[in-house]
Short mmCIF file of C-alpha atoms and ligand atoms in Angstrom, two decimals:
data_model
loop_
_atom_site.label_atom_id
_atom_site.label_comp_id
_atom_site.label_asym_id
_atom_site.label_seq_id
_atom_site.Cartn_x
_atom_site.Cartn_y
_atom_site.Cartn_z
CA MET J 263 0.00 0.00 0.00
CA ARG J 264 1.29 3.41 -0.92
CA SER J 265 1.50 6.10 1.68
CA SER J 266 1.69 9.73 0.62
CA SER J 267 2.99 10.66 4.02
CA ALA J 268 5.96 8.33 3.73
CA ALA J 269 9.17 9.86 4.86
CA SER J 270 11.16 11.69 2.28
CA LEU J 271 13.26 9.09 0.56
CA LEU J 272 16.16 10.56 -1.24
CA ILE J 273 17.45 8.55 -4.13
CA ALA J 274 19.51 10.85 -6.27
CA ALA J 275 21.29 14.05 -5.46
CA ALA J 276 23.98 14.81 -7.92
CA SER J 277 25.65 17.78 -9.48
CA ILE J 278 26.56 17.09 -13.03
CA ALA J 279 29.21 19.19 -14.67
CA ALA J 280 28.13 20.52 -18.01
CA THR J 281 29.75 19.30 -21.19
CA SER J 282 31.76 21.56 -23.41
CA THR J 283 28.93 21.93 -25.91
CA LEU J 284 26.94 23.97 -23.45
CA HIS J 285 27.08 27.73 -23.52
CA ALA J 286 27.30 28.29 -19.80
CA ALA J 287 28.99 25.81 -17.50
CA ALA J 288 25.65 24.90 -15.97
CA ASN J 289 25.07 22.65 -13.02
CA VAL J 290 22.05 20.40 -12.90
CA THR J 291 21.03 19.43 -9.39
CA LYS J 292 18.52 16.61 -9.21
CA GLY J 293 16.06 15.68 -6.51
CA HIS J 294 13.87 12.61 -6.33
CA GLY J 295 11.73 11.28 -3.52
CA GLN J 296 8.34 10.48 -2.09
CA ALA J 297 7.44 13.65 -0.27
CA ASP J 298 4.14 15.38 0.41
CA ALA J 299 2.39 17.61 -2.07
CA GLU J 300 4.81 20.49 -1.58
CA PHE J 301 7.92 18.83 -3.07
CA LYS J 302 9.92 18.83 0.13
CA LEU J 303 12.98 17.20 -1.40
CA ASP J 304 16.33 17.25 0.31
CA THR J 305 18.36 18.81 -2.49
CA ILE J 306 15.98 21.33 -4.05
CA ALA J 307 13.71 23.88 -2.36
CA PRO J 308 9.93 23.60 -2.82
CA PRO J 309 8.44 25.55 -5.77
CA ALA J 310 8.49 29.36 -5.61
CA THR J 311 5.28 31.37 -5.80
CA ASN J 312 6.67 34.78 -6.86
CA ASP J 313 9.46 33.90 -9.30
CA ALA J 314 9.98 35.48 -12.74
CA ALA J 315 8.00 32.71 -14.47
CA THR J 316 4.74 33.59 -12.71
CA LYS J 317 4.23 36.50 -15.12
CA ALA J 318 5.81 34.85 -18.14
CA THR J 319 3.99 33.63 -21.26
CA PHE J 320 4.18 29.88 -21.90
CA THR J 321 3.62 28.69 -25.48
CA LEU J 322 3.43 25.27 -27.05
CA VAL J 323 5.92 25.47 -29.93
CA ASP J 324 5.89 21.86 -31.09
CA GLY J 325 4.19 18.64 -30.02
CA GLU J 326 0.67 18.02 -28.80
CA LYS J 327 -0.89 18.42 -25.36
CA ASP J 328 -2.58 15.26 -24.10
CA ARG J 329 -6.37 15.43 -23.89
CA GLY J 330 -6.19 14.65 -20.18
CA SER J 331 -3.52 17.26 -19.48
CA ALA J 332 -4.04 20.65 -17.85
CA GLU J 333 -3.30 23.82 -19.83
CA LEU J 334 0.26 25.18 -19.95
CA SER J 335 -0.76 27.79 -17.36
CA VAL J 336 -0.52 25.04 -14.72
CA LEU J 337 3.27 25.31 -15.06
CA ASN J 338 3.52 28.81 -13.57
CA ASP J 339 0.50 29.09 -11.28
CA GLY J 340 2.50 28.50 -8.09
CA LYS J 341 0.43 25.41 -7.32
CA VAL J 342 1.39 21.75 -7.31
CA PRO J 343 -0.63 18.52 -7.38
CA THR J 344 -1.82 16.96 -4.13
CA GLY J 345 -1.32 13.38 -5.32
CA ASP J 346 0.91 11.27 -7.54
CA ASP J 347 -1.47 10.76 -10.47
CA GLN J 348 -3.33 14.00 -11.13
CA PRO J 349 -3.43 14.71 -14.87
CA ARG J 350 -5.47 17.90 -14.35
CA ALA J 351 -2.77 19.37 -12.14
CA ASN J 352 0.07 18.72 -14.60
CA PHE J 353 1.06 19.48 -18.17
CA PHE J 354 2.09 16.52 -20.33
CA PHE J 355 2.53 15.74 -24.00
CA THR J 356 0.09 13.37 -25.61
CA GLN J 357 0.25 9.65 -25.03
CA GLY J 358 2.65 7.84 -27.33
CA SER J 359 4.26 11.03 -28.64
CA GLN J 360 7.93 11.92 -28.51
CA GLY J 361 7.39 15.06 -26.43
CA GLY J 362 7.71 18.55 -27.86
CA ARG J 363 8.87 22.09 -27.24
CA ILE J 364 7.61 24.69 -24.78
CA ALA J 365 8.72 28.33 -25.04
CA VAL J 366 8.72 30.80 -22.17
CA ASP J 367 8.78 34.57 -22.72
CA LEU J 368 9.75 36.41 -19.54
CA GLY J 369 8.72 39.74 -21.09
CA GLU J 370 12.14 41.34 -20.55
CA GLU J 371 15.77 40.41 -20.36
CA THR J 372 16.33 38.80 -16.97
CA PRO J 373 19.53 37.88 -15.14
CA ILE J 374 18.58 34.25 -14.56
CA LYS J 375 19.99 32.66 -11.43
CA SER J 376 18.26 29.31 -11.78
CA VAL J 377 15.61 27.39 -13.67
CA ASP J 378 13.73 24.80 -11.61
CA THR J 379 11.39 22.15 -12.95
CA TYR J 380 9.10 19.96 -10.82
CA SER J 381 7.23 16.81 -11.86
CA TRP J 382 5.26 14.10 -10.07
CA HIS J 383 3.86 10.73 -11.03
CA ASN J 384 3.97 7.28 -9.46
CA GLY J 385 5.37 5.68 -12.62
CA SER J 386 7.48 6.41 -15.67
CA ARG J 387 5.82 9.82 -16.05
CA GLY J 388 7.71 11.01 -12.99
CA PRO J 389 11.24 11.70 -14.26
CA GLN J 390 12.25 14.56 -16.53
CA VAL J 391 14.30 14.49 -19.74
CA TYR J 392 14.80 17.79 -21.56
CA LYS J 393 17.24 20.22 -23.11
CA LEU J 394 17.07 23.80 -21.91
CA TYR J 395 17.83 26.59 -24.36
CA ALA J 396 17.87 30.32 -23.63
CA ALA J 397 17.98 33.46 -25.75
CA SER J 398 18.10 37.21 -25.34
CA GLY J 399 16.14 37.61 -28.58
CA LYS J 400 18.67 40.07 -29.94
CA ALA J 401 20.26 37.81 -32.55
CA LYS J 402 19.53 38.89 -36.13
CA ASP J 403 18.17 35.51 -37.20
CA PHE J 404 16.31 34.88 -33.91
CA ASN J 405 13.33 32.55 -34.14
CA ALA J 406 11.22 32.63 -30.95
CA ALA J 407 9.38 29.40 -31.84
CA PRO J 408 11.67 26.90 -33.59
CA LYS J 409 10.00 23.59 -34.41
CA ARG J 410 11.80 20.35 -33.80
CA ASP J 411 13.24 20.19 -37.30
CA THR J 412 15.26 23.29 -36.44
CA ASP J 413 18.33 23.30 -34.22
CA PRO J 414 17.66 26.19 -31.83
CA LYS J 415 21.38 27.04 -31.84
CA SER J 416 21.07 27.94 -35.52
CA VAL J 417 18.36 30.53 -34.80
CA GLY J 418 19.74 32.54 -31.91
CA TRP J 419 19.47 30.19 -28.90
CA ASP J 420 22.12 28.97 -26.44
CA LEU J 421 22.01 25.41 -25.15
CA VAL J 422 22.13 25.89 -21.37
CA ALA J 423 21.72 22.39 -19.94
CA GLU J 424 20.67 18.83 -20.57
CA VAL J 425 18.50 17.49 -17.80
CA ASP J 426 17.80 13.82 -17.14
CA THR J 427 16.43 12.81 -13.74
CA ARG J 428 15.80 9.14 -14.58
CA VAL J 429 17.03 6.67 -11.97
CA LYS J 430 18.53 3.23 -12.46
CA ASP J 431 16.34 1.28 -10.06
CA GLY J 432 12.58 0.90 -10.07
CA ASN J 433 10.14 2.65 -12.37
CA GLY J 434 11.38 6.10 -11.33
CA GLY J 435 8.01 7.05 -9.84
CA GLY J 436 7.80 9.79 -7.26
CA GLN J 437 8.50 13.48 -7.15
CA HIS J 438 11.30 14.79 -9.34
CA ALA J 439 12.93 18.18 -9.45
CA ALA J 440 15.83 19.59 -11.43
CA GLU J 441 17.61 22.85 -10.82
CA VAL J 442 19.84 24.44 -13.45
CA THR J 443 22.36 26.94 -12.06
CA ASN J 444 25.74 28.34 -13.01
CA GLN J 445 29.04 27.64 -11.29
CA GLY J 446 29.91 29.64 -8.22
CA GLY J 447 26.55 31.35 -7.89
CA LYS J 448 26.92 33.35 -11.09
CA VAL J 449 23.87 33.98 -13.25
CA LEU J 450 23.18 31.66 -16.16
CA GLY J 451 22.95 34.72 -18.37
CA ASP J 452 20.74 37.66 -19.30
CA TYR J 453 17.88 36.05 -21.14
CA ARG J 454 14.31 36.90 -22.10
CA TYR J 455 13.36 33.57 -23.68
CA LEU J 456 13.61 29.95 -22.60
CA LEU J 457 12.92 26.86 -24.67
CA PHE J 458 12.31 23.42 -23.19
CA ASP J 459 12.91 20.61 -25.66
CA VAL J 460 11.12 17.80 -23.83
CA GLU J 461 11.53 14.09 -24.50
CA PRO J 462 9.58 11.15 -23.07
CA THR J 463 11.34 9.18 -20.34
CA SER J 464 11.16 6.11 -22.58
CA LYS J 465 10.80 6.14 -26.35
CA SER J 466 8.87 2.87 -26.31
CA ASP J 467 6.53 3.49 -23.37
CA PRO J 468 3.37 5.31 -24.54
CA PHE J 469 2.96 6.52 -20.94
CA GLY J 470 6.44 7.99 -20.78
CA ASN J 471 5.56 11.67 -21.15
CA THR J 472 6.45 13.52 -17.97
CA PHE J 473 3.77 15.03 -15.73
CA PHE J 474 5.28 18.52 -15.35
CA SER J 475 3.85 20.25 -12.28
CA GLU J 476 5.65 23.59 -12.07
CA ILE J 477 8.46 25.57 -13.72
CA ASP J 478 10.24 28.35 -11.84
CA VAL J 479 12.66 30.95 -13.14
CA ILE J 480 14.60 32.74 -10.42
CA SER J 481 15.99 36.19 -11.24
CA SER J 482 19.05 37.56 -9.46
CA ARG J 483 17.27 40.94 -9.37
CA GLY J 484 14.79 39.58 -6.85
CA PRO J 485 12.26 39.76 -5.31
CA ALA J 486 13.02 37.67 -2.23
CA ILE J 487 11.65 34.27 -3.15
CA GLU J 488 8.59 32.92 -1.37
CA ARG J 489 8.04 29.19 -1.49
CA LEU J 490 5.17 26.77 -1.06
CA LYS J 491 4.82 25.99 2.61
CA VAL J 492 5.12 22.43 3.69
CA ALA J 493 1.97 21.64 5.65
CA GLU J 494 2.47 21.63 9.38
CA LYS J 495 1.72 18.24 10.90
CA ILE J 496 -1.28 18.36 13.22
CA VAL J 497 -1.27 15.23 15.36
CA LYS J 498 -2.89 15.31 18.79
CA GLU J 499 -2.94 12.59 21.34
CA TYR J 500 -5.60 11.89 23.97
CA LYS J 501 -6.05 9.28 26.68
CA SER J 502 -9.10 7.49 27.93
CA LYS J 503 -10.22 8.53 31.41
CA ASP J 504 -8.77 5.37 32.95
CA GLY J 505 -5.54 5.75 30.95
CA LYS J 506 -5.94 2.35 29.26
CA PHE J 507 -6.44 3.63 25.74
CA ARG J 508 -4.73 6.25 23.57
CA TYR J 509 -6.41 8.09 20.73
CA ILE J 510 -4.43 9.87 18.04
CA ILE J 511 -6.15 12.43 15.83
CA ASN J 512 -4.26 13.40 12.69
CA SER J 513 -5.84 16.45 11.07
CA THR J 514 -2.78 17.53 9.08
CA LYS J 515 -4.80 17.35 5.88
CA ALA J 516 -7.88 18.97 7.42
CA PRO J 517 -6.63 21.69 9.80
CA GLU J 518 -10.13 23.22 9.78
CA LEU J 519 -11.40 20.13 11.64
CA THR J 520 -8.80 20.22 14.43
CA ASP J 521 -10.87 22.33 16.77
CA TRP J 522 -14.11 20.46 16.18
CA SER J 523 -12.35 17.14 16.75
CA ASP J 524 -10.87 18.38 19.99
CA LYS J 525 -14.11 19.78 21.39
CA GLU J 526 -16.78 17.56 19.85
CA LEU J 527 -15.37 14.30 18.58
CA VAL J 528 -12.84 13.40 21.26
CA PRO J 529 -15.44 13.35 24.08
CA VAL J 530 -17.51 10.89 22.01
CA ILE J 531 -14.44 8.71 21.41
CA GLN J 532 -13.44 8.84 25.07
CA GLU J 533 -16.90 7.80 26.19
CA TRP J 534 -17.66 5.21 23.55
CA TYR J 535 -14.48 3.34 22.68
CA PRO J 536 -14.14 1.78 26.17
CA LYS J 537 -17.88 1.01 26.12
CA LEU J 538 -17.51 -0.87 22.83
CA VAL J 539 -14.52 -2.78 24.16
CA GLU J 540 -16.65 -3.82 27.13
CA LEU J 541 -19.62 -4.71 24.94
CA MET J 542 -17.65 -7.07 22.69
CA PRO J 543 -15.21 -9.12 24.77
CA SER J 544 -14.01 -12.60 23.96
CA GLN J 545 -11.63 -15.02 25.58
CA GLY J 546 -7.97 -14.14 25.06
CA TYR J 547 -8.86 -11.05 23.08
CA LYS J 548 -7.50 -7.59 23.71
CA ALA J 549 -8.90 -4.75 21.64
CA PRO J 550 -6.38 -2.29 20.13
CA ASP J 551 -5.28 0.11 22.86
CA VAL J 552 -4.18 2.78 20.38
CA VAL J 553 -6.67 4.03 17.83
CA THR J 554 -5.63 6.49 15.14
CA PHE J 555 -8.13 8.78 13.45
CA LEU J 556 -6.75 10.13 10.17
CA TYR J 557 -8.53 12.83 8.16
CA ASP J 558 -8.03 12.37 4.43
CA PRO J 559 -9.76 14.64 1.89
CA THR J 560 -9.14 12.23 -1.00
CA ILE J 561 -11.00 9.04 -0.04
CA GLY J 562 -14.35 8.01 -1.55
CA PRO J 563 -16.43 6.57 1.33
CA PRO J 564 -17.32 8.68 4.40
CA ALA J 565 -14.96 6.58 6.58
CA PHE J 566 -13.33 3.17 6.86
CA ALA J 567 -11.40 1.17 9.45
CA GLN J 568 -8.28 -0.95 9.00
CA GLY J 569 -6.73 -2.52 12.06
CA GLY J 570 -6.43 0.23 14.65
CA GLN J 571 -6.74 3.08 12.16
CA ILE J 572 -9.90 4.87 11.11
CA THR J 573 -9.66 7.03 8.01
CA LEU J 574 -12.20 9.84 7.94
CA ASN J 575 -13.25 11.57 4.72
CA ALA J 576 -12.43 15.19 5.56
CA LYS J 577 -14.73 16.64 2.89
CA TRP J 578 -17.70 14.52 3.95
CA PHE J 579 -17.08 15.23 7.63
CA ALA J 580 -16.97 18.99 7.07
CA GLY J 581 -20.55 18.84 5.76
CA GLU J 582 -21.83 16.46 8.46
CA LEU J 583 -20.48 17.94 11.68
CA ASN J 584 -23.94 18.43 13.16
CA ARG J 585 -25.48 15.41 11.48
CA GLU J 586 -23.79 12.10 10.77
CA ALA J 587 -20.11 12.70 11.62
CA LYS J 588 -20.05 11.45 15.21
CA GLY J 589 -22.34 8.49 14.54
CA ALA J 590 -20.19 7.40 11.60
CA THR J 591 -17.13 7.52 13.86
CA VAL J 592 -18.84 5.34 16.47
CA HIS J 593 -19.74 2.86 13.70
CA GLU J 594 -16.06 2.67 12.61
CA MET J 595 -14.86 2.25 16.21
CA GLY J 596 -17.17 -0.76 16.25
CA HIS J 597 -15.10 -2.28 13.42
CA VAL J 598 -11.85 -1.62 15.29
CA VAL J 599 -13.17 -3.50 18.33
CA GLN J 600 -14.80 -6.27 16.24
CA ASN J 601 -11.42 -7.05 14.74
CA TYR J 602 -12.87 -9.84 12.58
CA TRP J 603 -9.66 -9.59 10.53
CA ARG J 604 -8.06 -11.39 13.44
CA ALA J 605 -9.85 -14.66 12.59
CA SER J 606 -7.26 -15.65 9.99
CA GLN J 607 -4.45 -15.28 12.53
CA THR J 608 -6.01 -17.35 15.27
CA ASN J 609 -7.92 -19.98 13.31
CA ARG J 610 -6.47 -22.32 10.68
CA ASN J 611 -9.78 -22.66 8.89
CA PRO J 612 -11.62 -19.45 9.66
CA LYS J 613 -15.21 -19.23 8.43
CA PRO J 614 -15.98 -15.86 6.88
CA THR J 615 -18.41 -13.67 8.78
CA PRO J 616 -21.05 -12.35 6.36
CA GLY J 617 -20.89 -8.62 5.64
CA TRP J 618 -24.45 -8.08 6.88
CA VAL J 619 -23.38 -9.26 10.34
CA THR J 620 -20.24 -7.09 10.40
CA GLU J 621 -22.08 -3.94 9.29
CA GLY J 622 -25.29 -4.75 11.14
CA VAL J 623 -23.44 -4.97 14.46
CA CYS J 624 -21.84 -1.54 13.96
CA ASP J 625 -25.13 0.05 12.93
CA TYR J 626 -26.90 -1.59 15.90
CA ILE J 627 -24.29 0.02 18.15
CA ARG J 628 -24.67 3.34 16.45
CA TRP J 629 -28.45 3.64 16.09
CA PHE J 630 -29.68 1.74 19.16
CA LEU J 631 -26.94 2.36 21.73
CA TYR J 632 -25.17 5.59 20.75
CA GLU J 633 -27.93 7.69 19.21
CA PRO J 634 -31.38 6.14 19.64
CA GLN J 635 -32.71 9.72 19.82
CA SER J 636 -31.90 10.11 16.09
CA HIS J 637 -34.50 7.41 15.28
CA GLY J 638 -32.25 6.41 12.40
CA ALA J 639 -33.06 2.70 12.24
CA GLY J 640 -36.75 2.43 13.06
CA LEU J 641 -39.00 0.31 10.82
CA GLY J 642 -42.66 1.24 10.43
CA PRO J 643 -45.38 -1.43 9.83
CA ASP J 644 -45.37 -0.74 6.07
CA ARG J 645 -41.75 -1.95 5.92
CA ALA J 646 -42.53 -5.45 7.23
CA GLU J 647 -42.92 -7.05 3.80
CA LYS J 648 -39.93 -5.29 2.30
CA VAL J 649 -37.12 -6.08 4.73
CA ASN J 650 -35.05 -9.09 5.73
CA TYR J 651 -32.60 -9.68 8.58
CA ASP J 652 -29.67 -9.69 6.14
CA ASN J 653 -30.35 -6.34 4.46
CA SER J 654 -27.26 -5.14 6.37
CA TYR J 655 -26.51 -1.80 8.03
CA ARG J 656 -29.42 -0.21 9.87
CA THR J 657 -32.02 -2.82 8.88
CA THR J 658 -29.88 -5.61 10.32
CA GLY J 659 -29.20 -3.25 13.23
CA ASN J 660 -32.94 -3.21 13.90
CA PHE J 661 -33.05 -7.01 13.69
CA LEU J 662 -30.12 -7.39 16.12
CA ASP J 663 -31.73 -5.00 18.59
CA TRP J 664 -34.92 -7.06 18.43
CA VAL J 665 -32.99 -10.28 19.12
CA VAL J 666 -31.06 -8.63 21.97
CA THR J 667 -34.18 -7.21 23.62
CA SER J 668 -36.56 -10.14 23.08
CA LYS J 669 -34.39 -13.29 22.84
CA ASP J 670 -30.83 -13.06 24.10
CA LYS J 671 -29.35 -10.12 25.96
CA ASP J 672 -25.85 -11.56 25.51
CA LEU J 673 -26.11 -11.80 21.73
CA MET J 674 -23.48 -9.11 21.08
CA GLN J 675 -20.74 -10.91 23.00
CA LYS J 676 -21.55 -14.27 21.39
CA LEU J 677 -21.92 -12.94 17.87
CA ASN J 678 -18.69 -10.94 18.03
CA ALA J 679 -16.68 -13.72 19.61
CA ALA J 680 -17.81 -16.02 16.77
CA GLY J 681 -16.86 -13.47 14.11
CA ARG J 682 -13.52 -12.69 15.70
CA GLU J 683 -12.61 -16.35 16.02
CA GLY J 684 -13.76 -17.28 12.50
CA LYS J 685 -16.48 -19.53 13.89
CA TYR J 686 -19.61 -17.81 12.66
CA GLU J 687 -22.23 -20.10 11.11
CA GLU J 688 -25.98 -19.90 10.73
CA GLY J 689 -26.61 -22.81 13.11
CA LEU J 690 -25.39 -20.68 16.03
CA TRP J 691 -28.60 -18.64 16.02
CA LYS J 692 -30.62 -21.70 17.06
CA GLU J 693 -28.08 -22.48 19.76
CA TRP J 694 -28.29 -18.94 21.13
CA THR J 695 -32.02 -18.21 20.78
CA GLY J 696 -33.75 -21.57 20.30
CA LYS J 697 -34.91 -20.40 16.86
CA THR J 698 -33.41 -20.69 13.39
CA LEU J 699 -32.53 -17.54 11.47
CA PRO J 700 -35.58 -17.88 9.12
CA GLU J 701 -37.84 -18.38 12.18
CA LEU J 702 -36.37 -15.32 13.84
CA ASN J 703 -36.86 -13.39 10.62
CA THR J 704 -40.57 -14.27 10.48
CA GLU J 705 -41.12 -13.36 14.11
CA TRP J 706 -39.22 -10.07 13.74
CA LYS J 707 -41.30 -9.12 10.71
CA GLU J 708 -44.46 -9.74 12.73
CA ALA J 709 -43.14 -7.36 15.36
CA ILE J 710 -42.51 -4.79 12.63
CA LYS J 711 -46.03 -5.26 11.29
CA ALA J 712 -47.42 -4.78 14.79
CA GLY J 713 -45.66 -1.39 14.98
CA LYS J 714 -43.17 -2.55 17.60
CA ARG J 715 -39.99 -1.82 15.65
CA VAL J 716 -40.28 1.93 15.21
CA GLN J 717 -37.83 3.94 17.28
CA LYS J 718 -39.70 6.15 19.71
ZN1 ZN S 161 -18.98 -0.36 8.41
#
């Protein structure tokens, strides 16, 4: 599983002396790693937001933009992608093509201190391969937009550097940056125009055209450069009242939810996690004593649990703070305590617990124990013919509450122990309640029809 918060992993950091064919003795510094969205690489600073390129004009001179690509303006907007496969946040040449040429007009002659290019993709579209040309525009035969059949050097351009950030091992995926500078801190030259002659990272791979995220041009005239800020980590830790459990809330990617979590969500967690642990014990089982709550704005479902971690959809939560947010969290804590994943570690031939049981238990907890006042899982008489015990979520929650209150008050412990140990089977219902599952279903539906399964 990929983790976007993985520690910065530096693979290449090299200064390559320019060859004699280059006009200036340029240095190319390379950076490559798996950092967060802000390109926090060890060798090259994050992208600038007020560099000379922000006001420059970018033009496609040769080659074709991919249909999925963003416009060229994405290269100097001071913004970078938030993930490693975001076509709409990058510029890239069309699939299967051999790249092309991009011209940059800075509007005036500029003493260029460095040119920095940033790219990001999880595969072969990550690395960068290009030649950088520069021109003052003063040459008699100057051509501001030379196609690929023309050697730029023959029409007034200097070759400044050849950049290649490909790595030997792996597919090269990750964040890449290249910085072109002169020796000893001197400027590269006084130039108004730049030309990027871009090649794919592999001539045979149709997906080898680099996802370029940002291009910066730093002038020695200033201004003082401002850079994208690397997000401050917001990780808070809480303890249960009795000190047995620790809860970690990571709102780095949703700072706006930090305060709400602290004031509103943590009290619910502190009250309910120990209750759920007590509700669902089994022999030799210890529920996770550290639970991590991670806000992530990029996931699809409202929330999901894996082991001791609950991932919360930051966008969905922001819209549900006074509605479903807390209840959804209680439901996910139910999964952490259930720990049915454990069955395969403790049982050689674990029987799978059906999904309607797993989800029904967590919705029973949520709608009948945590927030019965919401009346979220009641079933009116008209529903009797339409529902079954295994409809999952809140319908099964209603069924489980009926079994608990009318047949077996210890059902939760028994059902969860069976799931956790990989021993769930339909025959257990008769053992626990004296009735088979179909018999229970019929009786429950009669209770619904009689108006006894609404939530008052
Ligand atoms: Zn669930």
